[in-house]
mmCIF file of C-alpha atoms in Angstrom:
data_model
loop_
_atom_site.group_PDB
_atom_site.id
_atom_site.type_symbol
_atom_site.label_atom_id
_atom_site.label_comp_id
_atom_site.label_asym_id
_atom_site.label_seq_id
_atom_site.Cartn_x
_atom_site.Cartn_y
_atom_site.Cartn_z
ATOM 1 C CA MET A 21 11.266 -9.763 1.394
ATOM 2 C CA ILE A 22 14.618 -10.661 -0.151
ATOM 3 C CA MET A 23 14.016 -14.411 0.023
ATOM 4 C CA GLY A 24 10.546 -13.971 -1.468
ATOM 5 C CA SER A 25 12.056 -12.237 -4.487
ATOM 6 C CA VAL A 26 14.609 -15.028 -4.784
ATOM 7 C CA GLN A 27 11.788 -17.572 -4.769
ATOM 8 C CA LEU A 28 10.017 -15.741 -7.592
ATOM 9 C CA VAL A 29 13.209 -15.835 -9.688
ATOM 10 C CA VAL A 30 13.772 -19.535 -8.943
ATOM 11 C CA VAL A 31 10.203 -20.402 -9.919
ATOM 12 C CA ALA A 32 10.543 -18.344 -13.118
ATOM 13 C CA PHE A 33 13.720 -20.262 -14.042
ATOM 14 C CA ALA A 34 12.029 -23.584 -13.288
ATOM 15 C CA VAL A 35 9.029 -22.692 -15.448
ATOM 16 C CA LEU A 36 11.292 -21.558 -18.289
ATOM 17 C CA ALA A 37 13.284 -24.790 -18.066
ATOM 18 C CA ARG A 38 10.106 -26.849 -18.282
ATOM 19 C CA TRP A 39 8.744 -24.888 -21.233
ATOM 20 C CA THR A 40 11.942 -25.538 -23.214
ATOM 21 C CA SER A 41 10.898 -29.175 -23.426
ATOM 22 C CA ALA A 42 7.143 -28.930 -23.134
ATOM 23 C CA GLY A 43 5.477 -32.236 -23.867
ATOM 24 C CA TRP A 44 2.097 -33.818 -23.377
ATOM 25 C CA PHE A 45 2.472 -34.348 -19.618
ATOM 26 C CA LEU A 46 3.141 -30.663 -19.010
ATOM 27 C CA LEU A 47 0.288 -29.519 -21.215
ATOM 28 C CA LEU A 48 -2.171 -31.937 -19.661
ATOM 29 C CA SER A 49 -1.134 -31.055 -16.119
ATOM 30 C CA VAL A 50 -1.535 -27.321 -16.708
ATOM 31 C CA LEU A 51 -4.616 -27.375 -18.921
ATOM 32 C CA GLY A 52 -6.240 -30.398 -17.272
ATOM 33 C CA THR A 53 -6.128 -28.820 -13.824
ATOM 34 C CA LEU A 54 -6.902 -25.293 -15.070
ATOM 35 C CA GLY A 55 -3.591 -24.059 -13.664
ATOM 36 C CA LEU A 56 -4.105 -25.593 -10.229
ATOM 37 C CA ALA A 57 -1.106 -27.957 -10.483
ATOM 38 C CA PRO A 58 1.489 -25.160 -10.883
ATOM 39 C CA LEU A 59 -0.190 -23.224 -8.090
ATOM 40 C CA ILE A 60 0.092 -26.224 -5.762
ATOM 41 C CA LEU A 61 3.711 -26.889 -6.755
ATOM 42 C CA PHE A 62 5.051 -23.336 -6.679
ATOM 43 C CA GLY A 63 2.683 -21.414 -4.414
ATOM 44 C CA PRO A 64 3.936 -22.771 -1.076
ATOM 45 C CA LEU A 65 7.542 -22.043 -2.010
ATOM 46 C CA ILE A 66 6.793 -18.437 -2.954
ATOM 47 C CA TYR A 67 4.608 -17.914 0.112
ATOM 48 C CA ALA A 68 7.294 -19.367 2.381
ATOM 49 C CA GLY A 69 9.874 -17.096 0.775
ATOM 50 C CA PHE A 70 7.937 -14.058 1.902
ATOM 51 C CA ARG A 71 6.777 -15.377 5.291
ATOM 52 C CA ALA A 72 9.387 -17.841 6.590
ATOM 53 C CA PRO A 73 11.733 -16.810 9.404
ATOM 54 C CA HIS A 74 15.451 -16.432 8.703
ATOM 55 C CA ALA A 75 16.094 -19.797 10.365
ATOM 56 C CA ALA A 76 14.112 -21.496 7.566
ATOM 57 C CA TRP A 77 16.197 -20.006 4.761
ATOM 58 C CA PRO A 78 18.529 -23.034 4.455
ATOM 59 C CA LEU A 79 15.473 -25.230 3.888
ATOM 60 C CA LEU A 80 14.249 -22.769 1.251
ATOM 61 C CA VAL A 81 17.606 -22.887 -0.531
ATOM 62 C CA PHE A 82 17.526 -26.695 -0.391
ATOM 63 C CA ALA A 83 14.017 -26.667 -1.889
ATOM 64 C CA ASP A 84 15.235 -24.271 -4.600
ATOM 65 C CA VAL A 85 18.068 -26.599 -5.577
ATOM 66 C CA LEU A 86 15.698 -29.558 -5.681
ATOM 67 C CA LEU A 87 13.161 -27.644 -7.777
ATOM 68 C CA LEU A 88 15.721 -26.480 -10.320
ATOM 69 C CA THR A 89 17.275 -29.935 -10.555
ATOM 70 C CA THR A 90 13.851 -31.460 -11.091
ATOM 71 C CA ALA A 91 12.920 -28.880 -13.720
ATOM 72 C CA LEU A 92 16.105 -29.596 -15.665
ATOM 73 C CA THR A 93 16.134 -33.393 -15.398
ATOM 74 C CA LEU A 94 12.538 -34.633 -15.327
ATOM 75 C CA ALA A 95 11.442 -36.114 -18.637
ATOM 76 C CA ASP A 96 8.250 -35.163 -20.401
ATOM 77 C CA GLY A 97 6.504 -37.233 -23.026
ATOM 78 C CA GLY A 98 6.586 -36.002 -26.578
ATOM 79 C CA ASP A 99 5.406 -37.389 -29.876
ATOM 80 C CA ASN A 100 8.908 -38.690 -30.651
ATOM 81 C CA GLY A 101 9.943 -39.875 -27.186
ATOM 82 C CA MET A 102 11.169 -38.304 -23.973
ATOM 83 C CA LEU A 103 11.983 -34.604 -23.730
ATOM 84 C CA ILE A 104 14.539 -33.543 -21.105
ATOM 85 C CA PRO A 105 15.685 -29.904 -20.926
ATOM 86 C CA ILE A 106 19.392 -30.652 -20.353
ATOM 87 C CA LEU A 107 19.643 -33.368 -23.039
ATOM 88 C CA ASP A 108 19.118 -33.324 -26.759
ATOM 89 C CA ASP A 109 16.469 -35.589 -28.289
ATOM 90 C CA GLN A 110 18.874 -38.398 -29.139
ATOM 91 C CA LYS A 111 20.397 -38.652 -25.653
ATOM 92 C CA ALA A 112 17.002 -38.232 -23.971
ATOM 93 C CA ASN A 113 15.802 -41.445 -25.590
ATOM 94 C CA SER A 114 18.837 -43.464 -24.528
ATOM 95 C CA ARG A 115 20.036 -45.078 -21.316
ATOM 96 C CA THR A 116 21.452 -41.707 -20.256
ATOM 97 C CA GLY A 117 17.994 -40.184 -20.577
ATOM 98 C CA GLU A 118 16.513 -42.883 -18.361
ATOM 99 C CA LEU A 119 19.129 -42.229 -15.667
ATOM 100 C CA VAL A 120 18.635 -38.467 -15.851
ATOM 101 C CA HIS A 121 14.867 -38.962 -15.626
ATOM 102 C CA ARG A 122 15.345 -41.139 -12.550
ATOM 103 C CA ILE A 123 17.355 -38.316 -10.944
ATOM 104 C CA GLY A 124 14.534 -35.907 -11.824
ATOM 105 C CA THR A 125 11.950 -38.204 -10.269
ATOM 106 C CA LEU A 126 13.919 -38.560 -7.039
ATOM 107 C CA THR A 127 14.596 -34.849 -6.733
ATOM 108 C CA GLY A 128 10.948 -34.109 -7.518
ATOM 109 C CA ALA A 129 9.777 -36.349 -4.697
ATOM 110 C CA SER A 130 12.366 -34.759 -2.420
ATOM 111 C CA TYR A 131 11.124 -31.302 -3.413
ATOM 112 C CA LEU A 132 7.576 -32.238 -2.416
ATOM 113 C CA LEU A 133 8.833 -33.563 0.920
ATOM 114 C CA SER A 134 10.771 -30.342 1.485
ATOM 115 C CA LEU A 135 7.554 -28.394 0.910
ATOM 116 C CA VAL A 136 5.871 -30.485 3.587
ATOM 117 C CA ALA A 137 8.769 -29.869 5.975
ATOM 118 C CA LEU A 138 8.638 -26.155 5.207
ATOM 119 C CA ALA A 139 4.890 -26.023 5.836
ATOM 120 C CA VAL A 140 5.300 -27.826 9.164
ATOM 121 C CA TRP A 141 8.105 -25.427 10.133
ATOM 122 C CA MET A 142 5.994 -22.382 9.279
ATOM 123 C CA LEU A 143 2.959 -23.705 11.141
ATOM 124 C CA ALA A 144 5.073 -24.412 14.216
ATOM 125 C CA ALA A 145 6.601 -20.917 14.196
#
């Protein structure tokens, strides 16, 4: 129960971080899929928080770190260039922004892989 509540808070922070720099990619992914994309991305993490055994908690914490890092560093497309929550508009459209976006892409892919590992762990238990 405790870890499930933690997962809800982590997902809320990730969603808030993404909405601070909402661009066209975010709007299209939410509206274009009728809310299915956020459900697929966040649902397994919340479900695992409530149902995973205590031995899986380190993997949940790892997934939380990856999710928050992705939410803060992944760029979104705006009318005037890239939008990154931890950078202002000028730095987001520079070489620094490209490097930060690359970090966000790598941590995003790692987050998805951690969800797969968590699902396999829960199915095996």
